[in-house]
Every structure is written in C-alpha cells, then in structure tokens.
Short mmCIF file of C-alpha atoms in Angstrom, two decimals:
data_model
loop_
_atom_site.label_atom_id
_atom_site.label_comp_id
_atom_site.label_asym_id
_atom_site.label_seq_id
_atom_site.Cartn_x
_atom_site.Cartn_y
_atom_site.Cartn_z
CA GLN A 10 47.53 6.50 24.01
CA GLN A 11 45.03 4.70 22.77
CA PRO A 12 41.75 7.68 23.07
CA VAL A 13 38.58 6.61 24.60
CA GLN A 14 35.14 6.39 22.62
CA SER A 15 31.60 6.01 24.02
CA PRO A 16 29.30 4.28 23.79
CA GLN A 17 30.56 1.12 22.26
CA ALA A 18 27.63 0.97 20.39
CA VAL A 19 24.10 2.40 19.47
CA ILE A 20 21.29 1.45 18.27
CA LEU A 21 19.38 4.31 15.88
CA ARG A 22 15.89 4.57 13.97
CA GLU A 23 15.46 6.63 10.93
CA GLY A 24 15.44 10.49 11.62
CA GLU A 25 17.24 10.31 15.66
CA ASP A 26 20.32 11.58 16.49
CA ALA A 27 22.87 10.55 17.96
CA VAL A 28 26.33 11.60 19.52
CA ILE A 29 30.40 9.73 19.74
CA ASN A 30 32.55 11.24 21.89
CA CYS A 31 36.30 10.66 21.43
CA SER A 32 38.58 11.74 24.73
CA SER A 33 42.37 11.26 25.89
CA SER A 34 44.25 11.37 28.78
CA LYS A 35 47.21 13.34 27.04
CA ALA A 36 46.21 16.93 25.32
CA LEU A 37 45.45 16.47 21.71
CA TYR A 38 47.26 17.68 18.63
CA SER A 39 44.09 16.56 16.84
CA VAL A 40 41.36 14.36 15.17
CA HIS A 41 40.20 12.63 12.72
CA TRP A 42 36.90 10.70 12.60
CA TYR A 43 35.99 7.86 10.54
CA ARG A 44 33.25 5.47 9.13
CA GLN A 45 33.78 1.68 8.48
CA LYS A 46 31.28 -0.64 6.97
CA HIS A 47 31.31 -3.85 7.48
CA GLY A 48 34.93 -5.77 5.14
CA GLU A 49 35.51 -1.95 3.89
CA ALA A 50 37.91 0.19 4.61
CA PRO A 51 37.73 3.27 6.91
CA VAL A 52 36.13 6.42 5.11
CA PHE A 53 37.57 9.60 5.51
CA LEU A 54 35.04 12.06 7.39
CA MET A 55 36.78 15.30 9.08
CA ILE A 56 39.56 16.63 10.39
CA LEU A 57 39.75 18.85 13.30
CA LEU A 58 42.89 20.58 14.35
CA LYS A 59 43.51 22.48 17.97
CA GLY A 60 41.98 24.96 19.03
CA GLY A 61 38.25 24.22 19.63
CA GLU A 62 37.72 24.09 15.94
CA GLN A 63 34.07 22.68 14.77
CA LYS A 64 32.61 21.92 11.29
CA GLY A 65 30.42 19.93 9.85
CA HIS A 66 29.13 18.61 6.72
CA GLU A 67 25.26 18.29 6.22
CA LYS A 68 23.75 16.41 9.00
CA ILE A 69 27.05 15.26 10.21
CA SER A 70 29.71 17.31 12.52
CA ALA A 71 31.84 17.40 14.95
CA SER A 72 33.57 19.87 17.87
CA PHE A 73 36.78 19.62 19.31
CA ASN A 74 37.26 21.07 22.85
CA GLU A 75 41.19 21.84 23.58
CA LYS A 76 40.91 21.86 27.53
CA LYS A 77 38.61 18.81 27.86
CA GLN A 78 40.90 16.91 25.09
CA GLN A 79 37.89 15.45 23.82
CA SER A 80 35.95 15.74 20.26
CA SER A 81 32.41 14.58 19.61
CA LEU A 82 30.79 13.38 16.58
CA TYR A 83 27.21 14.82 15.72
CA LEU A 84 24.58 12.11 13.92
CA THR A 85 21.80 14.41 12.98
CA ALA A 86 18.41 13.22 11.42
CA SER A 87 20.11 9.87 10.96
CA GLN A 88 19.90 7.99 7.59
CA LEU A 89 20.31 4.10 6.85
CA SER A 90 23.55 4.95 4.93
CA TYR A 91 24.95 6.40 8.26
CA SER A 92 25.09 2.80 9.72
CA GLY A 93 28.55 1.38 10.43
CA THR A 94 31.71 1.64 13.00
CA TYR A 95 32.91 5.13 14.27
CA PHE A 96 36.70 5.57 15.03
CA CYS A 97 38.39 8.78 16.48
CA GLY A 98 41.74 8.76 15.57
CA THR A 99 43.93 11.35 17.76
CA ASN A 100 47.73 12.38 17.87
CA SER A 101 49.84 14.77 19.97
CA GLY A 102 52.42 16.19 17.79
CA ASN A 103 53.41 15.42 14.14
CA THR A 104 53.04 11.55 15.01
CA PRO A 105 50.81 8.51 13.29
CA LEU A 106 47.54 8.43 14.80
CA VAL A 107 46.59 6.12 17.49
CA PHE A 108 42.56 4.95 17.01
CA GLY A 109 39.91 4.32 19.01
CA LYS A 110 38.75 0.95 19.47
CA GLY A 111 35.24 2.47 17.48
CA THR A 112 31.08 3.07 18.35
CA ARG A 113 29.03 0.43 16.54
CA LEU A 114 26.23 2.44 14.93
CA SER A 115 23.09 1.08 13.50
CA VAL A 116 20.22 2.64 11.96
CA ILE A 117 16.88 0.82 11.32
CA ALA A 118 13.84 1.82 9.50
CA GLY B 10 40.26 12.17 -5.62
CA ALA B 11 41.98 10.41 -2.99
CA VAL B 12 41.95 6.48 -4.20
CA VAL B 13 44.05 4.26 -2.66
CA SER B 14 44.10 0.61 -3.66
CA GLN B 15 45.47 -2.61 -2.52
CA HIS B 16 45.79 -5.35 -4.07
CA PRO B 17 45.40 -8.29 -3.94
CA SER B 18 41.49 -8.06 -1.69
CA TRP B 19 42.42 -11.12 -0.31
CA VAL B 20 44.48 -14.13 -0.05
CA ILE B 21 44.97 -17.59 1.18
CA CYS B 22 48.29 -19.54 1.87
CA LYS B 23 49.81 -22.45 3.45
CA SER B 24 51.89 -21.74 6.40
CA GLY B 25 55.09 -21.79 6.20
CA THR B 26 54.54 -19.34 2.65
CA SER B 27 55.24 -15.87 2.19
CA VAL B 28 52.39 -13.18 1.07
CA LYS B 29 53.00 -9.67 -0.21
CA ILE B 30 50.73 -7.31 -0.84
CA GLU B 31 50.63 -3.58 -2.44
CA CYS B 32 49.29 -0.37 -1.24
CA ARG B 33 49.31 2.13 -4.79
CA SER B 34 47.97 5.98 -4.45
CA LEU B 35 45.88 6.32 -7.71
CA ASP B 36 45.68 9.99 -7.36
CA PHE B 37 48.14 11.87 -5.22
CA GLN B 38 51.60 11.51 -4.37
CA ALA B 39 51.65 9.37 -0.69
CA THR B 40 55.26 10.87 1.10
CA THR B 41 54.33 8.35 3.84
CA MET B 42 52.02 5.46 4.09
CA PHE B 43 50.85 3.12 6.84
CA TRP B 44 50.55 -0.72 7.94
CA TYR B 45 47.80 -1.32 10.19
CA ARG B 46 46.06 -4.61 11.38
CA GLN B 47 42.85 -5.22 12.35
CA PHE B 48 41.19 -8.12 14.12
CA PRO B 49 36.75 -8.61 13.79
CA LYS B 50 35.16 -6.11 15.13
CA GLN B 51 38.53 -4.62 17.21
CA SER B 52 40.19 -1.16 16.36
CA LEU B 53 43.08 -0.37 13.63
CA MET B 54 46.29 -1.01 15.23
CA LEU B 55 49.56 0.68 13.72
CA MET B 56 52.05 -1.62 12.49
CA ALA B 57 54.64 0.27 10.93
CA THR B 58 55.28 4.06 9.12
CA SER B 59 57.13 4.15 6.03
CA ASN B 60 57.97 7.23 4.15
CA GLU B 61 59.14 6.54 0.69
CA GLY B 62 63.37 5.84 0.30
CA SER B 63 63.71 5.08 4.08
CA LYS B 64 63.51 2.68 6.37
CA ALA B 65 59.82 1.98 7.73
CA THR B 66 59.09 2.76 11.73
CA TYR B 67 57.43 -0.32 13.46
CA GLU B 68 55.94 0.24 16.62
CA GLN B 69 56.86 -1.70 19.40
CA GLY B 70 55.87 -4.97 19.33
CA VAL B 71 56.09 -5.81 15.65
CA GLU B 72 59.00 -8.45 14.27
CA LYS B 73 60.55 -5.57 11.01
CA ASP B 74 62.12 -9.08 9.66
CA LYS B 75 58.90 -10.83 9.42
CA PHE B 76 56.56 -8.14 8.36
CA LEU B 77 58.93 -5.98 5.58
CA ILE B 78 58.22 -3.37 4.23
CA ASN B 79 59.31 -1.22 1.50
CA HIS B 80 58.01 2.11 -0.30
CA ALA B 81 59.83 2.38 -3.19
CA SER B 82 58.40 5.09 -4.80
CA LEU B 83 55.71 8.16 -4.16
CA THR B 84 53.07 6.06 -5.03
CA LEU B 85 53.36 1.89 -4.39
CA SER B 86 54.39 0.67 -0.75
CA THR B 87 54.43 -3.19 -0.49
CA LEU B 88 53.81 -5.54 2.85
CA THR B 89 55.65 -8.77 3.21
CA VAL B 90 54.29 -11.40 5.50
CA THR B 91 57.46 -13.81 5.85
CA SER B 92 56.73 -17.10 6.66
CA ALA B 93 53.63 -16.85 7.49
CA HIS B 94 51.25 -18.73 10.18
CA PRO B 95 47.34 -19.00 10.96
CA GLU B 96 47.82 -16.55 14.31
CA ASP B 97 48.90 -14.10 10.68
CA SER B 98 45.56 -14.48 9.83
CA SER B 99 43.64 -10.93 9.23
CA PHE B 100 42.33 -7.84 7.84
CA TYR B 101 45.30 -5.77 6.91
CA ILE B 102 44.97 -1.76 5.18
CA CYS B 103 47.27 0.56 4.41
CA SER B 104 46.73 4.15 4.20
CA ALA B 105 48.06 6.84 2.57
CA SER B 106 49.36 10.41 3.30
CA SER B 107 50.84 13.43 0.69
CA LEU B 108 52.20 15.32 3.66
CA GLY B 109 52.73 13.00 6.05
CA THR B 110 52.23 15.22 8.83
CA GLY B 111 50.42 14.86 11.91
CA THR B 112 47.58 16.97 10.41
CA ASP B 113 47.50 15.60 7.24
CA THR B 114 44.59 13.21 6.19
CA GLN B 115 45.52 9.90 5.51
CA TYR B 116 43.12 8.20 3.24
CA PHE B 117 42.53 4.45 3.64
CA GLY B 118 42.72 1.12 1.04
CA PRO B 119 40.15 -1.64 0.66
CA GLY B 120 42.56 -3.49 2.68
CA THR B 121 43.03 -7.35 2.39
CA ARG B 122 42.18 -10.80 4.00
CA LEU B 123 45.02 -12.53 4.61
CA THR B 124 43.83 -16.40 5.92
CA VAL B 125 46.84 -18.60 6.72
CA LEU B 126 45.89 -22.29 6.54
#
C-alpha cells in the first residue's frame, strides 16, 4: 500500500526549515528516504528501522514513530542544494519498498 | 561506494522494436535488483524484483512477456522491452541491494529515458 506524503510541495527561502511527513495505514517495518533532482536518479538519504529510531546527517534528520505508522524528515536551515523531490519508501516486512508520491521542495535565494 | 550504472542513458526507437537496458552494480555485489518506471512528476512504480540466478518476480499488472528481466550475475541485470509501443515511453530506473532484505539500502542507477516513436 502506497504511503501518503505531505505536503505535496513546499517553497522555502534559504535558511528556513521544513518538515516532510510520510504515513501509512499499515504497520511499518522500515522507512527509507531519498531525494531526486530532475532527470536524475534518487539519492539515498537515510533508513529508519522499527523502534522509534531517530537519525540525521548534518542538517537533515528523520524520525520514525512506530505507533503512528509515520516518519518525518526534518530539513534545517535549508540550502539551495536541498531542492528536489523527496520520496519515502516503506515496507511492512522483508518486502520491496513502496514509494510515496513525493514532496517537491524548492529552495529560493 | 555503492555505485549503480545504467546503459544507455537514453534511447529513441521505432514502434515494434525491442530495447535492452543494462543495470550494473560497480563496486558491490547485488543479490537483488529492482526495476522501476517513473512518469513525469510521478512516483517510482516497482515493475519487478530480480534475484541473481532466478526468475524475476513481477508486480501485478506488469506483463512479464513484454518486460523481460535477466539477472545473470551479481553485478548485472538487464531489462528488455519487447515490441515497444509509444505508451512504453518512460523513465526506467534500476536499483540494487547487496543483501536484498527489507531493511537493506537500495542504491539507484541514473535511469534510462526511453522514447518510442
């Protein structure tokens, strides 16, 4: 079942923060976050496993709330390079990922 | 590390011809490779999962006789679009996973843009 991402699109000025949510109607086993720039392949950002995990790298972090069957991606002090479409991929076990429809993020100067 | 390549980057072909797309994991061995197609401004739709040395598992609605997948080695999988038609025009992306488990990272190739005239 395809996870639901929100918002669908967001425009930020450099330095602003953003949160992208990914939720599922089924219990999630893992959540994978990717960023894709136009015409390019998705680039892996991070993976969160069951158990209320939180992790981050530089100014991008994510959390996985197992009870809510939801994950959130936090972008802090956004940079122009953060622009792109963010996808979450989820599964409910040892199964292939199903990706959400994506959140289009535009960072402007 | 974890680099996946695809060849060709783009291809234009006439209706009725077949097109082969290669996906290679360059610096790791991929137990499992996945094939996706993506329409403009849309999500990644899984077409099939392939494990080295065995038959691919196709998602519902994907014609296995039209989209032939071969995973002959731990570093190479191929997708052949047979008797291509204009509606097959799309962006085809592969990904590779070393362990093939649900928690293993999938690394994506750069994609192949197919245009069928």
